[in-house]
PDB file of C-alpha atoms in Angstrom:
ATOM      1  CA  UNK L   1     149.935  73.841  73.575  1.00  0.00           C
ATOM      2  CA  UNK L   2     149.001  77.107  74.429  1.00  0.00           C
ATOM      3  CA  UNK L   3     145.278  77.568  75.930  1.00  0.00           C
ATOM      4  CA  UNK L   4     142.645  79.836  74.368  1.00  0.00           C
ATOM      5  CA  UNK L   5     141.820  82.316  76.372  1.00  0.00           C
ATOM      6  CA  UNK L   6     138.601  82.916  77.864  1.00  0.00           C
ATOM      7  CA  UNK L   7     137.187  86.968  77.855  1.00  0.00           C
ATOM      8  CA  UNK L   8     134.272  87.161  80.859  1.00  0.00           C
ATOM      9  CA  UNK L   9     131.297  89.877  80.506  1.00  0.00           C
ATOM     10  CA  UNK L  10     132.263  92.720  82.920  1.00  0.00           C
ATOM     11  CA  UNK L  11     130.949  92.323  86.731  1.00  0.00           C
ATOM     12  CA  UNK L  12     127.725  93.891  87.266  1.00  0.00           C
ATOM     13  CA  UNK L  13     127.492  96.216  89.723  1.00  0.00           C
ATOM     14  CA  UNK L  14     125.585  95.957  93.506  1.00  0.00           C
ATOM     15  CA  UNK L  15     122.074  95.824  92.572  1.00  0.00           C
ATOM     16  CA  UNK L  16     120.878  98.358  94.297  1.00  0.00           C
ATOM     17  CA  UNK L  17     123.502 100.923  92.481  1.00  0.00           C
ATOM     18  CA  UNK L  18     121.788  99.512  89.502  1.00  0.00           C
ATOM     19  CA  UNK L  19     118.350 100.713  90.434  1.00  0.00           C
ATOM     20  CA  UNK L  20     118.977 104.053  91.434  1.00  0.00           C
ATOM     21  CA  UNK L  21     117.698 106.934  89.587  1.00  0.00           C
ATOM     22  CA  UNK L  22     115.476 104.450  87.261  1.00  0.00           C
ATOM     23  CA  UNK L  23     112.094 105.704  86.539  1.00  0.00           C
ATOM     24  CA  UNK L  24     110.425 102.562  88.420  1.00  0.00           C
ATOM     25  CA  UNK L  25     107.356 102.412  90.504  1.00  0.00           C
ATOM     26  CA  UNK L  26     104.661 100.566  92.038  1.00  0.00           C
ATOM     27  CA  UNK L  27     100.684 100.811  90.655  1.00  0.00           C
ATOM     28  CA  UNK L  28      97.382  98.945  91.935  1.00  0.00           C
ATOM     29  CA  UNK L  29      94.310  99.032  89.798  1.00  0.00           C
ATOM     30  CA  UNK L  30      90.737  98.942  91.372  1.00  0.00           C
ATOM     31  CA  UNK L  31      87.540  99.288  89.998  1.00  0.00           C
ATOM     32  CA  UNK L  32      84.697  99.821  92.708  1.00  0.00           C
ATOM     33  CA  UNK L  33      84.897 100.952  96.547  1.00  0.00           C
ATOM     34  CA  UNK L  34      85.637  97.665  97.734  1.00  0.00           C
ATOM     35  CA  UNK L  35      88.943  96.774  96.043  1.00  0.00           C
ATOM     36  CA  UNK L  36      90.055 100.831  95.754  1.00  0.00           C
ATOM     37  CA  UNK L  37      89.826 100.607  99.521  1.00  0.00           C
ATOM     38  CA  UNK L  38      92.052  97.379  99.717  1.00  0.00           C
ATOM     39  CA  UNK L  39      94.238  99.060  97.516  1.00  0.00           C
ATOM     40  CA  UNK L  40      95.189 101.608  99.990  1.00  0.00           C
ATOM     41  CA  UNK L  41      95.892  99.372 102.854  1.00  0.00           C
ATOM     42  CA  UNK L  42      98.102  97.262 100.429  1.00  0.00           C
ATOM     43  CA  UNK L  43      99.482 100.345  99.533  1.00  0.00           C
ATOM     44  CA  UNK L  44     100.660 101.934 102.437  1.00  0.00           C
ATOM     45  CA  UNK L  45     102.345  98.058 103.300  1.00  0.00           C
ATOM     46  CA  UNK L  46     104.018  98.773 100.146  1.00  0.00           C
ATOM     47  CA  UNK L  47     105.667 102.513 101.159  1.00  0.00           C
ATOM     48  CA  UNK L  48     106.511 101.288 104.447  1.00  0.00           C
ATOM     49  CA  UNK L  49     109.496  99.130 102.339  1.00  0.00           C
ATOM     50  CA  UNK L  50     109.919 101.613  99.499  1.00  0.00           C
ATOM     51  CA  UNK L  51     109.198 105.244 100.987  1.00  0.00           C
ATOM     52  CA  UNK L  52     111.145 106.843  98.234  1.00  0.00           C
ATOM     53  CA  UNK L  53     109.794 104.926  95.202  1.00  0.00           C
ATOM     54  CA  UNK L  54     106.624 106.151  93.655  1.00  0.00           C
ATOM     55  CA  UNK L  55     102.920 104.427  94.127  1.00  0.00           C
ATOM     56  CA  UNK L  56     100.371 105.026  91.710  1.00  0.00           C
ATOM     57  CA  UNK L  57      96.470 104.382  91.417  1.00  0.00           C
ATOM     58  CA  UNK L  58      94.017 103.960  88.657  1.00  0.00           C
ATOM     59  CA  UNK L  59      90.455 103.657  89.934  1.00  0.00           C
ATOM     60  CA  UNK L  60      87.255 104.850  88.670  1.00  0.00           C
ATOM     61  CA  UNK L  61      87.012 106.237  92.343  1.00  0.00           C
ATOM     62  CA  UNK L  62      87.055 109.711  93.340  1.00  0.00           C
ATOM     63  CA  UNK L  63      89.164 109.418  95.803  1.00  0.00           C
ATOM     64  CA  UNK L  64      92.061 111.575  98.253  1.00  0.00           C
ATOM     65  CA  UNK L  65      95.752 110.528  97.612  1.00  0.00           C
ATOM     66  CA  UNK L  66      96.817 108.735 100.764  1.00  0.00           C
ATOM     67  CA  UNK L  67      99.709 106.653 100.240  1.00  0.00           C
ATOM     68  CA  UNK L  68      99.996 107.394  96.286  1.00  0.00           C
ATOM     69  CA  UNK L  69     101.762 109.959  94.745  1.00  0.00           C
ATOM     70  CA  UNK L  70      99.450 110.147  92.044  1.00  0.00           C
ATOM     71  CA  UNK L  71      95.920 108.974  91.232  1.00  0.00           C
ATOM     72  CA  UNK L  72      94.630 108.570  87.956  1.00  0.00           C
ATOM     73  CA  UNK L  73      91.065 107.666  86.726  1.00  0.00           C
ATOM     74  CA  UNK L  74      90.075 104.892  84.663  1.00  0.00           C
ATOM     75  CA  UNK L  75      88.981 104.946  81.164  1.00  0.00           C
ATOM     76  CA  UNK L  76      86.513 101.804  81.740  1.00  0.00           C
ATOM     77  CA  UNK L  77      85.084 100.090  84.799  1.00  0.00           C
ATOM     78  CA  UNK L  78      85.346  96.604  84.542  1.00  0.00           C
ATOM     79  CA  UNK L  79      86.457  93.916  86.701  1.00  0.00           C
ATOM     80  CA  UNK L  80      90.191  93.846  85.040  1.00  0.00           C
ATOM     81  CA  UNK L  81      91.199  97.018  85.021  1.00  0.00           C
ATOM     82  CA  UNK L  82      95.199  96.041  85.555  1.00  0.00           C
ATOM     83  CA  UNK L  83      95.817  95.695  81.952  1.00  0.00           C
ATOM     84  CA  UNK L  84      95.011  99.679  81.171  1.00  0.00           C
ATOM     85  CA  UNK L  85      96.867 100.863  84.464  1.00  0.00           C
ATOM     86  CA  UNK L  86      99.994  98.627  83.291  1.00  0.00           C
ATOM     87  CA  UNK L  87      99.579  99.943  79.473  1.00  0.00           C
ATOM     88  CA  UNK L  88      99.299 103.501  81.026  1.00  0.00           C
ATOM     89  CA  UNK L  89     102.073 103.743  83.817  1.00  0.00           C
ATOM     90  CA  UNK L  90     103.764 106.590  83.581  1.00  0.00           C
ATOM     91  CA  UNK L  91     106.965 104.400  84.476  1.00  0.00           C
ATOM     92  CA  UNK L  92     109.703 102.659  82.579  1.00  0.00           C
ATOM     93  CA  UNK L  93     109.426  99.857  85.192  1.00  0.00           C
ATOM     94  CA  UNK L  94     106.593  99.095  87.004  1.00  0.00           C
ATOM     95  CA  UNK L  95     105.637  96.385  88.856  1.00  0.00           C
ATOM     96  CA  UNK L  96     102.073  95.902  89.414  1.00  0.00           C
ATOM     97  CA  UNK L  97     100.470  94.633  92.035  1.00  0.00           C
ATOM     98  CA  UNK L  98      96.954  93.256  93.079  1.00  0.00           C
ATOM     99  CA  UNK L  99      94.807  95.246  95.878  1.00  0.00           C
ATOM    100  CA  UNK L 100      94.447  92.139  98.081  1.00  0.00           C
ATOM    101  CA  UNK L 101      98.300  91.667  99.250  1.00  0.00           C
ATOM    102  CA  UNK L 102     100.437  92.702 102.267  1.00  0.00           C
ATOM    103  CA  UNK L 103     104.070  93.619 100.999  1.00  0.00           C
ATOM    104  CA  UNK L 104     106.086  92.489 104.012  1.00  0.00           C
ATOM    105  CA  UNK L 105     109.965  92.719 102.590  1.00  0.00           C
ATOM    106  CA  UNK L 106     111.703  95.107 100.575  1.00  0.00           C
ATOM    107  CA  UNK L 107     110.811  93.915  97.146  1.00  0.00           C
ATOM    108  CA  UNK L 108     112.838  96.550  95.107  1.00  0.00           C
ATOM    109  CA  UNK L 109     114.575  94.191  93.176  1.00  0.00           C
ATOM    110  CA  UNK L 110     112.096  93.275  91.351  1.00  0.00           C
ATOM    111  CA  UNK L 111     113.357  96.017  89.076  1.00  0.00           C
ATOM    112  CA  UNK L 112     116.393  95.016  89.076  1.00  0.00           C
ATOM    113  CA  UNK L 113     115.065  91.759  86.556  1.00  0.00           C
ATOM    114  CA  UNK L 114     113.694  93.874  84.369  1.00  0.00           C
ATOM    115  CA  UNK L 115     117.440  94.392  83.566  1.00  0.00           C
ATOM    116  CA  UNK L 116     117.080  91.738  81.275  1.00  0.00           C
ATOM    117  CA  UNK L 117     113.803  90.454  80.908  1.00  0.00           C
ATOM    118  CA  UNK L 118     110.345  91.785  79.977  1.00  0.00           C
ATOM    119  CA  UNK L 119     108.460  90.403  82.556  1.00  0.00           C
ATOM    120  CA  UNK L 120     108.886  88.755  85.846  1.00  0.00           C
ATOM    121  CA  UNK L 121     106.211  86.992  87.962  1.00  0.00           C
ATOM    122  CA  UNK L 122     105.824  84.383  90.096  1.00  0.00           C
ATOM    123  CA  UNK L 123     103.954  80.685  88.753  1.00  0.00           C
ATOM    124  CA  UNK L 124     100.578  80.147  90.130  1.00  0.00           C
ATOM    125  CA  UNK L 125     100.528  77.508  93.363  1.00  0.00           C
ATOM    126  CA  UNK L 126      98.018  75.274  92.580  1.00  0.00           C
ATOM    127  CA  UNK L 127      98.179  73.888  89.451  1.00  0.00           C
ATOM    128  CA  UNK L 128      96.180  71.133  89.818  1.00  0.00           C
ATOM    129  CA  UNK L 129      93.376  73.637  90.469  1.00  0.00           C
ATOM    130  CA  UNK L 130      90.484  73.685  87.866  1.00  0.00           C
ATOM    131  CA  UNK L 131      90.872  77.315  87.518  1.00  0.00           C
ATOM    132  CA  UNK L 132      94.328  76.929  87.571  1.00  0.00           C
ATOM    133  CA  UNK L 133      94.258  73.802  84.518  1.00  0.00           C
ATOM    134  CA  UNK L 134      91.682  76.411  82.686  1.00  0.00           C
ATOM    135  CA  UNK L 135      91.903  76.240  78.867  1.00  0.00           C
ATOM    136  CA  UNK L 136      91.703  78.778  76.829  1.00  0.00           C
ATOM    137  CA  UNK L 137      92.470  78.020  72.984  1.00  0.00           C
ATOM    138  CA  UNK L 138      95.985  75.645  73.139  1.00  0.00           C
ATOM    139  CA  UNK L 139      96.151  72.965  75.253  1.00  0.00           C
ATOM    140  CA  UNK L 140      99.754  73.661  76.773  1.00  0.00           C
ATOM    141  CA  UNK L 141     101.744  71.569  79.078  1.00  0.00           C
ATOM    142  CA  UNK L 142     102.430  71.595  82.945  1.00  0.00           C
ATOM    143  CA  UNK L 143     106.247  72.517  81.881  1.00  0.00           C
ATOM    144  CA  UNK L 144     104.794  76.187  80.991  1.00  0.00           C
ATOM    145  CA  UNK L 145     102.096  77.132  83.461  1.00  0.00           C
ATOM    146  CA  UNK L 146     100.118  79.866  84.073  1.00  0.00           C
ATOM    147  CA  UNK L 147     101.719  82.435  85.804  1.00  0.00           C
ATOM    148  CA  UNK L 148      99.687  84.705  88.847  1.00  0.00           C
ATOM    149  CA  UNK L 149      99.122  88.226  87.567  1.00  0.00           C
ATOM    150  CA  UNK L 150      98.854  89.377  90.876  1.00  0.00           C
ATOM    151  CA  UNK L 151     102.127  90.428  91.149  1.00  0.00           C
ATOM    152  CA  UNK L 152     104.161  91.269  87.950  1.00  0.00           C
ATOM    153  CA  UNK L 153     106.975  93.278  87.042  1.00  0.00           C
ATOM    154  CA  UNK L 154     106.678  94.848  83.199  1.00  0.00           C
ATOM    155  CA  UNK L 155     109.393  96.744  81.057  1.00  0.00           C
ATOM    156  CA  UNK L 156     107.825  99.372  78.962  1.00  0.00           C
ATOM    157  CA  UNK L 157     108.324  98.312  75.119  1.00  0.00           C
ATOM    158  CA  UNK L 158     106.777  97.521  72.754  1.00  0.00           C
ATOM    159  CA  UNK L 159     106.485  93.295  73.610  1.00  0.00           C
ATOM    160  CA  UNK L 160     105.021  94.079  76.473  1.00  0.00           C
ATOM    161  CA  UNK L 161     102.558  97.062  75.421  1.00  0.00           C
ATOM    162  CA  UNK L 162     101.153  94.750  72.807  1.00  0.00           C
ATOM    163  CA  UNK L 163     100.770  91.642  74.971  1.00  0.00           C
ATOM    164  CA  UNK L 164      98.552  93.750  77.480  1.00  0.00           C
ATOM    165  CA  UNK L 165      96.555  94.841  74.617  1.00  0.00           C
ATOM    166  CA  UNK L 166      96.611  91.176  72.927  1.00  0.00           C
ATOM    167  CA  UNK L 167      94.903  89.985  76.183  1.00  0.00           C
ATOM    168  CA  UNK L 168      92.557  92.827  77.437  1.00  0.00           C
ATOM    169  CA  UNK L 169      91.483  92.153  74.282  1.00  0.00           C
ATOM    170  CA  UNK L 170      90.809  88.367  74.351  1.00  0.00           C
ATOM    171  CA  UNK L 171      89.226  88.730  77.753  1.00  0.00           C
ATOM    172  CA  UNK L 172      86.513  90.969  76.313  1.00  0.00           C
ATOM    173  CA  UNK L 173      86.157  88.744  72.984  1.00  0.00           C
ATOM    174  CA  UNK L 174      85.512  85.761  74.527  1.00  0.00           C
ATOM    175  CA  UNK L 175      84.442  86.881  78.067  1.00  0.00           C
ATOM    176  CA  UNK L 176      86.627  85.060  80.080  1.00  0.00           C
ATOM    177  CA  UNK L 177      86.246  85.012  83.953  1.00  0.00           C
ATOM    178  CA  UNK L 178      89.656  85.187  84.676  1.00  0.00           C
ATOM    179  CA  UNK L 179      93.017  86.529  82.792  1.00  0.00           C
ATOM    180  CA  UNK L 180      95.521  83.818  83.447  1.00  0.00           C
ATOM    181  CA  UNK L 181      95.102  81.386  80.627  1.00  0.00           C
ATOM    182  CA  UNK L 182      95.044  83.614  78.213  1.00  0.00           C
ATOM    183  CA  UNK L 183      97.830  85.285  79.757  1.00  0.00           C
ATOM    184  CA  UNK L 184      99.605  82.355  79.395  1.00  0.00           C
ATOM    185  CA  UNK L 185      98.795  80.966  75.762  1.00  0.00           C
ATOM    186  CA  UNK L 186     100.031  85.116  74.597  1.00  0.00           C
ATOM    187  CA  UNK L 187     102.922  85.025  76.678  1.00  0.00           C
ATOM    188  CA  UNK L 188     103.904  81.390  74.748  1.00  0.00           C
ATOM    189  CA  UNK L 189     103.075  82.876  71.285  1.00  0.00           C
ATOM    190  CA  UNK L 190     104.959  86.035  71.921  1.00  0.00           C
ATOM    191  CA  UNK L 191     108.035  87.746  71.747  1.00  0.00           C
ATOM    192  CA  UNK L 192     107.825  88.717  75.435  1.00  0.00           C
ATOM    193  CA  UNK L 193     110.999  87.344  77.500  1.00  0.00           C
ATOM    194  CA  UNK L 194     109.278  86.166  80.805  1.00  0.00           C
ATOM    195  CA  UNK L 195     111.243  85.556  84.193  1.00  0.00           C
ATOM    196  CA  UNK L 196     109.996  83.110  86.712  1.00  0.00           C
ATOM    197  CA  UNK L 197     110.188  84.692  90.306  1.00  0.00           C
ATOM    198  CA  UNK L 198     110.739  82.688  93.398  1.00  0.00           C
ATOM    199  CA  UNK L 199     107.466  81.408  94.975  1.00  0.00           C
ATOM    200  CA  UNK L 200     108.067  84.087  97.736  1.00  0.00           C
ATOM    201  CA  UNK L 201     107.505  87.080  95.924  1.00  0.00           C
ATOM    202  CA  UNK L 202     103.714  86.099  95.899  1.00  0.00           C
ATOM    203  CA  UNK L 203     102.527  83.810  98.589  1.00  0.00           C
ATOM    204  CA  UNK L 204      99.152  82.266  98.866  1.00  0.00           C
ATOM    205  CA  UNK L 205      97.986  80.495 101.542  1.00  0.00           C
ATOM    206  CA  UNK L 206      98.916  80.481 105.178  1.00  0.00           C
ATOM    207  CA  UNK L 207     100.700  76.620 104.408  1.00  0.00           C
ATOM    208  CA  UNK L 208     103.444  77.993 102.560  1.00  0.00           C
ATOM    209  CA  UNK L 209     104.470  80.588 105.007  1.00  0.00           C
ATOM    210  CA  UNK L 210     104.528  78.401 108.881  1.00  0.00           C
ATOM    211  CA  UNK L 211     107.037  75.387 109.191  1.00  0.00           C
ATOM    212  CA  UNK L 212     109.731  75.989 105.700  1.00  0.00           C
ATOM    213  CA  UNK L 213     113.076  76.043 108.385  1.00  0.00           C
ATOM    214  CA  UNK L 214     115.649  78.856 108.474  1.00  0.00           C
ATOM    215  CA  UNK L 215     117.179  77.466 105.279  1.00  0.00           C
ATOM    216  CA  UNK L 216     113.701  78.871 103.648  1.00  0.00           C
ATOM    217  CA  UNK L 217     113.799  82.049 102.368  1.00  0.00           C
ATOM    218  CA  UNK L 218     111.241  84.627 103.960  1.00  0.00           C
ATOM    219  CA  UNK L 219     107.876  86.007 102.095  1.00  0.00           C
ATOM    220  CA  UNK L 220     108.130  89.433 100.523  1.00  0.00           C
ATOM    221  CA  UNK L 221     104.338  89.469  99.372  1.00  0.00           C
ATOM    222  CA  UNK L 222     101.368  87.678 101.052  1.00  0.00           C
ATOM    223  CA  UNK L 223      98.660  87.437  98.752  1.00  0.00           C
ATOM    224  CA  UNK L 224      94.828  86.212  99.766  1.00  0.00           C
ATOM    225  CA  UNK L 225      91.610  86.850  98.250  1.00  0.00           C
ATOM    226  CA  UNK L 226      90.468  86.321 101.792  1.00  0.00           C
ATOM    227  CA  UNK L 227      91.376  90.235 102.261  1.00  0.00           C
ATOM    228  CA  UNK L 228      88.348  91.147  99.497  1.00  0.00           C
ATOM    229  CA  UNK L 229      86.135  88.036 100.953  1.00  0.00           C
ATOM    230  CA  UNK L 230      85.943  89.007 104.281  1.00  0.00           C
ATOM    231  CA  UNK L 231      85.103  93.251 103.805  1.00  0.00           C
ATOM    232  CA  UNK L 232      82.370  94.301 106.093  1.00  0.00           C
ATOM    233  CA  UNK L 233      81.011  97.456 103.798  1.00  0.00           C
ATOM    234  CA  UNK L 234      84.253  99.282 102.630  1.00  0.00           C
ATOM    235  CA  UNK L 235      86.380  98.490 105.650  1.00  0.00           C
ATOM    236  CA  UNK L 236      89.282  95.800 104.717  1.00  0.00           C
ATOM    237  CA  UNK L 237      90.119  93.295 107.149  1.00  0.00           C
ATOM    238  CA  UNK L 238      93.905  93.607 108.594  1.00  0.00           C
ATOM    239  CA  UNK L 239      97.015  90.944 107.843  1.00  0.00           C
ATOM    240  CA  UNK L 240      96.308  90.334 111.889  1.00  0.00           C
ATOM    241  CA  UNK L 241      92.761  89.384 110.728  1.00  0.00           C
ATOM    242  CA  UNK L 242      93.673  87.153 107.656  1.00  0.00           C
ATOM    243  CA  UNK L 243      96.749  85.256 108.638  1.00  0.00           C
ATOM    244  CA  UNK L 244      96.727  85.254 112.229  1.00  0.00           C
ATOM    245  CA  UNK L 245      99.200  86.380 114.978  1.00  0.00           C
ATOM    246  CA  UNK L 246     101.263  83.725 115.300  1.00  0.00           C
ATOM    247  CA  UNK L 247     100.991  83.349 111.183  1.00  0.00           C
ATOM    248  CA  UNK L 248     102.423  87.210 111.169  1.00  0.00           C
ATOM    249  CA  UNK L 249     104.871  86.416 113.773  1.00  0.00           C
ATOM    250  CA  UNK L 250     106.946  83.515 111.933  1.00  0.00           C
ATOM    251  CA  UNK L 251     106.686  85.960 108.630  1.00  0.00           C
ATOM    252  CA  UNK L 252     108.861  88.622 110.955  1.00  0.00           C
ATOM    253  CA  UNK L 253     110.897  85.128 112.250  1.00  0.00           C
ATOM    254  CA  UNK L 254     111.776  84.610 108.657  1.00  0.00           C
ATOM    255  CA  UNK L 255     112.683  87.848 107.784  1.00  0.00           C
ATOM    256  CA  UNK L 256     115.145  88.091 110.757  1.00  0.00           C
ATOM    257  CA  UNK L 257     116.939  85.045 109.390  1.00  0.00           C
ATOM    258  CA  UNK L 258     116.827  85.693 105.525  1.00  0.00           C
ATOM    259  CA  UNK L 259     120.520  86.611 104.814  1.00  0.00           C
ATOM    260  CA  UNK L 260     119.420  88.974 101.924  1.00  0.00           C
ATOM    261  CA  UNK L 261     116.906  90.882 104.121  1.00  0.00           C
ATOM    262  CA  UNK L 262     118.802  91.335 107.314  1.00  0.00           C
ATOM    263  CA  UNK L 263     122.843  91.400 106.854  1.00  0.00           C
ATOM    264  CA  UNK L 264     123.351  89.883 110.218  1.00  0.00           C
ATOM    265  CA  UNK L 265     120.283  87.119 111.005  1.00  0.00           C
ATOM    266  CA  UNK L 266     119.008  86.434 114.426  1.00  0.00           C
ATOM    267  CA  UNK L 267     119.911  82.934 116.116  1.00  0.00           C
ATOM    268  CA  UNK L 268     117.431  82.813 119.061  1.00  0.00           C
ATOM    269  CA  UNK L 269     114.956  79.366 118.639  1.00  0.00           C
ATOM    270  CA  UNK L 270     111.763  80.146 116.625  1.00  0.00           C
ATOM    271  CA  UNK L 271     109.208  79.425 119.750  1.00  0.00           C
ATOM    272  CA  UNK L 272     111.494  81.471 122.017  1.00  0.00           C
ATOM    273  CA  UNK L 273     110.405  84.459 119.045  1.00  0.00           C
ATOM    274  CA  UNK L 274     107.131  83.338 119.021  1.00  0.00           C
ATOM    275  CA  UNK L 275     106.504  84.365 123.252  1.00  0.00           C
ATOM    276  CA  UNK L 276     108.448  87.478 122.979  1.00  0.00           C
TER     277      UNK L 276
END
């Protein structure tokens, strides 16, 4: 009997062939001093991985360019202002991120996903939280969760245009506090094709960084509110001041031994890293 033969898709190529020359960047949106201040400091963490890919800002700040490559001003000040930066990115790929982050790792491939999806983020951590279990019109289960728009990577088209308009939208209509839920519920009813990122590519909380094992793979974003909560004026507080020393310390530990951030891992014993 003579077998059927089986045709394969062709092999992609190396992801990072795949990314060059995209129009992709990075933007931060921040309405106020406060959190247009933040966004600088997360945004020079960001060009310290990605010098050659672009970093926008929309603010309603006058402000100098810094770290960005381009500034633009907001239409509206309001305390959500991600959903018109996103909508207006001059970029076929963006991913977004929230001022109150350190980007620690090359996160680059985050474009890469938008390959075949629509949007890629990372579920929110504590879903037992009452924020977290928030409600907007559909009572949805655990198996689809809300997803942290902190950190998001969006393909421009016509999905994903209309979904940040669908919820900038509900969040004025019905004056919610926070844009998750109905983030969530849209994304559902959509046509939006969503990919889940790995808890890493948005880390809260100092307990999911310390203690994983080098079979763990390492952050690439560390994201508090703590950086907005503990401003003194306009000033941010540093990583150092948030996480700690020895919190910073095992982040650079984990990096050296995450096989798809450094091509040949270190061996020596995590406290021996710790003293040096």
């Amino acid at each position: 009997m003579n077998k059927q033969s089986q045709s394969f898709p062709d092999q992609p190529k190396p992801w990072k062939e795949e990314i060059e020359g995209l129009n992709a960047g990075f933007i931060f949106a921040a309405s106020g001093p406060q959190y247009t201040a933040l966004a600088f400091q997360a945004a020079e963490s960001v060009k310290a991985h990605h010098p050659t890919i672009p970093v926008d800002l929309y603010t309603d700040q006058t402000v100098e360019n810094g770290p960005f490559d381009m500034v633009h001003q907001l239409e509206k000040t309001w305390f959500r202002p991600k959903f018109e930066a996103i909508s207006r990115s001059r970029f076929d790929r963006t991913v977004y991120l929230d001022s109150d982050l350190v980007v620690v790792a090359d996160v680059s491939d985050l474009f890469w996903v938008l390959n075949k999806y629509d949007i890629a983020a990372a579920h929110v951590q504590s879903r037992n939280a009452s924020w977290s279990t928030e409600i907007w019109r559909a009572t949805l289960p655990n198996s689809f969760p809300q997803i942290n728009s902190g950190v998001m990577a969006i393909r421009k088209n016509e999905r994903t245009d209309d979904l940040m308009l669908q919820v900038e939208a509900a969040i004025k209509e019905f004056d919610l506090k926070m844009d998750q839920a109905a983030l969530r519920e849209l994304i559902w009813l959509s046509d939006v094709s969503l990919y889940v990122l790995p808890f890493e590519y948005n880390v809260r909380g100092s307990k999911n960084i310390v203690g994983r094992g080098s079979s763990a793979t390492a952050p690439r974003i560390l994201h508090s509110s703590k950086f907005h909560k503990k401003m003194r004026g306009n000033e941010p507080p540093s990583p150092k001041a948030i996480y700690g020393m020895w919190t910073l310390k095992a982040v650079r530990y984990s990096i050296l031994q995450d096989k798809q951030l450094t091509p040949e891992p270190i061996k020596p014993s995590f406290w021996n890293f710790l003293r040096s």
